[in-house]
Amino acid sequence: MKQNKIFYAIVKFTFKILLLIYNRVRVRWLEKLPPDEKFIVACNHASNLDPVLVGCFFPRELRYFAKEELFTNKLFGACISALGAMPVSRENNSSAAGALRAFMKLYQDGNDVLIFPEGGRTLDGNLQPLEGGVALVASHEKAPILPVFIHGSFKAMPPHSALIKPTKIKITFGKILRFSEEVYKSKDGRKIIMDSLNNAFKELEKCS
């Protein structure tokens, strides 16, 4: 279903201004984003604030899945829906195959999609081991991956917190990861993709 473009623009602008003022968000791009490519945007995950941050500062509309509890508040649910969120129940989310098929469908429909490869929020602020779903989607769709790393969101809104603290936040959009046809077809292709993404996250983690 097409999003209301005007509501999307209003929500994105409002959230962006609030975040820039309240959390003094800084954004850094290590590579210019090509306008004619669709991406898997892969981000570390330390806070419920992360998808809002990426959705606000990524220059195009993103699509991603969010736990249905976040939609309990109708106003907040409408806002994150405008920023690309789609509710998913715990039962549906527990089906890895179903979730991956859903991500593939979103990408096939021409969307940039946001994935958190750690599989869930970190409980201590540190980067967790990455799960292989992102590599499966990338290899199946032959999709480039844009790694993103957020510093400060864990302190701004840690797990189980309902309030956002005025902590500084930095978002770094990394260099695009592209892979050859040989990698996509190789039996070790997914490992190569995961190793590349893991290395990219570790490099971005240093950009504090």
Short mmCIF file of N, CA, C and O in Angstrom, two decimals, residues 158-204:
data_model
loop_
_atom_site.label_atom_id
_atom_site.label_comp_id
_atom_site.label_asym_id
_atom_site.label_seq_id
_atom_site.Cartn_x
_atom_site.Cartn_y
_atom_site.Cartn_z
N PRO A 158 18.10 2.93 26.18
CA PRO A 158 18.49 1.53 26.37
C PRO A 158 17.27 0.61 26.42
O PRO A 158 16.13 1.10 26.54
N PRO A 159 17.47 -0.70 26.34
CA PRO A 159 16.35 -1.64 26.43
C PRO A 159 15.52 -1.40 27.69
O PRO A 159 16.05 -1.06 28.75
N HIS A 160 14.21 -1.55 27.55
CA HIS A 160 13.24 -1.40 28.63
C HIS A 160 13.02 0.05 29.05
O HIS A 160 12.30 0.30 30.01
N SER A 161 13.64 0.99 28.35
CA SER A 161 13.42 2.40 28.67
C SER A 161 12.34 2.96 27.75
O SER A 161 12.33 2.69 26.55
N ALA A 162 11.45 3.77 28.34
CA ALA A 162 10.40 4.41 27.55
C ALA A 162 10.73 5.86 27.26
O ALA A 162 10.01 6.52 26.50
N LEU A 163 11.81 6.35 27.84
CA LEU A 163 12.20 7.74 27.66
C LEU A 163 13.50 7.85 26.87
O LEU A 163 14.36 6.98 26.95
N ILE A 164 13.63 8.94 26.14
CA ILE A 164 14.84 9.20 25.37
C ILE A 164 15.67 10.24 26.11
O ILE A 164 15.17 11.32 26.44
N LYS A 165 16.93 9.90 26.36
CA LYS A 165 17.82 10.84 27.04
C LYS A 165 18.53 11.72 25.99
O LYS A 165 18.74 11.30 24.86
N PRO A 166 18.93 12.92 26.38
CA PRO A 166 19.56 13.85 25.43
C PRO A 166 21.03 13.53 25.16
O PRO A 166 21.90 14.40 25.21
N THR A 167 21.30 12.27 24.87
CA THR A 167 22.66 11.81 24.59
C THR A 167 23.01 12.07 23.13
O THR A 167 22.16 11.92 22.25
N LYS A 168 24.25 12.47 22.87
CA LYS A 168 24.68 12.68 21.49
C LYS A 168 24.64 11.38 20.70
O LYS A 168 25.00 10.31 21.22
N ILE A 169 24.22 11.46 19.47
CA ILE A 169 24.13 10.29 18.60
C ILE A 169 24.86 10.58 17.29
O ILE A 169 24.76 11.68 16.74
N LYS A 170 25.58 9.58 16.82
CA LYS A 170 26.25 9.70 15.52
C LYS A 170 25.86 8.52 14.65
O LYS A 170 25.88 7.37 15.09
N ILE A 171 25.50 8.82 13.41
CA ILE A 171 25.14 7.79 12.44
C ILE A 171 26.17 7.83 11.31
O ILE A 171 26.38 8.88 10.70
N THR A 172 26.80 6.69 11.06
CA THR A 172 27.77 6.60 9.97
C THR A 172 27.25 5.63 8.91
O THR A 172 27.03 4.45 9.20
N PHE A 173 27.04 6.14 7.71
CA PHE A 173 26.68 5.31 6.57
C PHE A 173 27.97 4.92 5.87
O PHE A 173 28.72 5.79 5.40
N GLY A 174 28.24 3.62 5.85
CA GLY A 174 29.53 3.14 5.37
C GLY A 174 29.63 2.99 3.86
O GLY A 174 28.75 3.43 3.10
N LYS A 175 30.70 2.35 3.44
CA LYS A 175 30.91 2.10 2.02
C LYS A 175 30.06 0.91 1.58
O LYS A 175 29.94 -0.08 2.30
N ILE A 176 29.49 1.02 0.40
CA ILE A 176 28.58 0.01 -0.11
C ILE A 176 29.33 -1.29 -0.39
O ILE A 176 30.43 -1.27 -0.97
N LEU A 177 28.73 -2.39 0.03
CA LEU A 177 29.31 -3.71 -0.23
C LEU A 177 28.63 -4.31 -1.46
O LEU A 177 27.42 -4.53 -1.46
N ARG A 178 29.42 -4.55 -2.49
CA ARG A 178 28.91 -5.20 -3.69
C ARG A 178 29.70 -6.48 -3.92
O ARG A 178 30.89 -6.55 -3.61
N PHE A 179 29.04 -7.47 -4.49
CA PHE A 179 29.67 -8.77 -4.66
C PHE A 179 29.49 -9.27 -6.09
O PHE A 179 28.52 -8.92 -6.77
N SER A 180 30.42 -10.07 -6.54
CA SER A 180 30.39 -10.56 -7.90
C SER A 180 29.40 -11.72 -8.05
O SER A 180 28.96 -12.32 -7.06
N GLU A 181 29.08 -12.03 -9.28
CA GLU A 181 28.21 -13.16 -9.57
C GLU A 181 28.80 -14.45 -9.03
O GLU A 181 28.08 -15.33 -8.56
N GLU A 182 30.13 -14.54 -9.09
CA GLU A 182 30.82 -15.73 -8.60
C GLU A 182 30.59 -15.91 -7.10
O GLU A 182 30.41 -17.03 -6.61
N VAL A 183 30.63 -14.80 -6.37
CA VAL A 183 30.40 -14.87 -4.92
C VAL A 183 28.98 -15.31 -4.63
O VAL A 183 28.73 -16.18 -3.79
N TYR A 184 28.01 -14.72 -5.33
CA TYR A 184 26.61 -15.07 -5.11
C TYR A 184 26.35 -16.56 -5.36
O TYR A 184 25.55 -17.19 -4.68
N LYS A 185 27.06 -17.13 -6.35
CA LYS A 185 26.81 -18.52 -6.73
C LYS A 185 27.68 -19.51 -5.95
O LYS A 185 27.40 -20.70 -5.93
N SER A 186 28.72 -18.99 -5.33
CA SER A 186 29.66 -19.86 -4.62
C SER A 186 29.03 -20.49 -3.38
O SER A 186 28.18 -19.89 -2.71
N LYS A 187 29.47 -21.71 -3.07
CA LYS A 187 28.98 -22.36 -1.85
C LYS A 187 29.45 -21.62 -0.60
O LYS A 187 28.86 -21.76 0.47
N ASP A 188 30.54 -20.85 -0.74
CA ASP A 188 31.04 -20.05 0.39
C ASP A 188 30.58 -18.60 0.30
O ASP A 188 31.05 -17.75 1.06
N GLY A 189 29.67 -18.33 -0.64
CA GLY A 189 29.26 -16.95 -0.89
C GLY A 189 28.68 -16.25 0.32
O GLY A 189 29.02 -15.10 0.62
N ARG A 190 27.80 -16.95 1.04
CA ARG A 190 27.17 -16.31 2.20
C ARG A 190 28.19 -16.00 3.29
O ARG A 190 28.09 -14.97 3.96
N LYS A 191 29.17 -16.89 3.45
CA LYS A 191 30.22 -16.63 4.44
C LYS A 191 31.04 -15.40 4.03
O LYS A 191 31.40 -14.57 4.88
N ILE A 192 31.33 -15.29 2.74
CA ILE A 192 32.09 -14.14 2.25
C ILE A 192 31.31 -12.85 2.52
O ILE A 192 31.88 -11.84 2.97
N ILE A 193 30.01 -12.88 2.26
CA ILE A 193 29.17 -11.70 2.49
C ILE A 193 29.14 -11.36 3.98
O ILE A 193 29.29 -10.19 4.37
N MET A 194 28.95 -12.37 4.84
CA MET A 194 28.90 -12.12 6.27
C MET A 194 30.23 -11.60 6.81
O MET A 194 30.26 -10.69 7.65
N ASP A 195 31.33 -12.16 6.33
CA ASP A 195 32.64 -11.68 6.77
C ASP A 195 32.85 -10.23 6.36
O ASP A 195 33.39 -9.42 7.14
N SER A 196 32.43 -9.89 5.14
CA SER A 196 32.58 -8.51 4.66
C SER A 196 31.75 -7.55 5.49
O SER A 196 32.21 -6.46 5.85
N LEU A 197 30.52 -7.94 5.81
CA LEU A 197 29.65 -7.08 6.60
C LEU A 197 30.17 -6.95 8.03
O LEU A 197 30.17 -5.85 8.61
N ASN A 198 30.63 -8.05 8.60
CA ASN A 198 31.17 -8.02 9.95
C ASN A 198 32.39 -7.10 10.03
O ASN A 198 32.51 -6.30 10.97
N ASN A 199 33.26 -7.19 9.03
CA ASN A 199 34.44 -6.32 8.99
C ASN A 199 34.03 -4.86 8.83
O ASN A 199 34.64 -3.96 9.43
N ALA A 200 33.01 -4.62 8.01
CA ALA A 200 32.53 -3.25 7.81
C ALA A 200 31.99 -2.67 9.10
O ALA A 200 32.27 -1.52 9.45
N PHE A 201 31.22 -3.47 9.85
CA PHE A 201 30.69 -3.01 11.14
C PHE A 201 31.83 -2.68 12.11
O PHE A 201 31.77 -1.68 12.83
N LYS A 202 32.83 -3.53 12.14
CA LYS A 202 33.94 -3.30 13.08
C LYS A 202 34.69 -2.02 12.74
O LYS A 202 35.14 -1.30 13.64
N GLU A 203 34.83 -1.75 11.45
CA GLU A 203 35.47 -0.49 11.03
C GLU A 203 34.62 0.71 11.38
O GLU A 203 35.12 1.73 11.87
N LEU A 204 33.31 0.59 11.14
CA LEU A 204 32.41 1.70 11.45
C LEU A 204 32.31 1.94 12.95
O LEU A 204 32.11 3.07 13.40
#
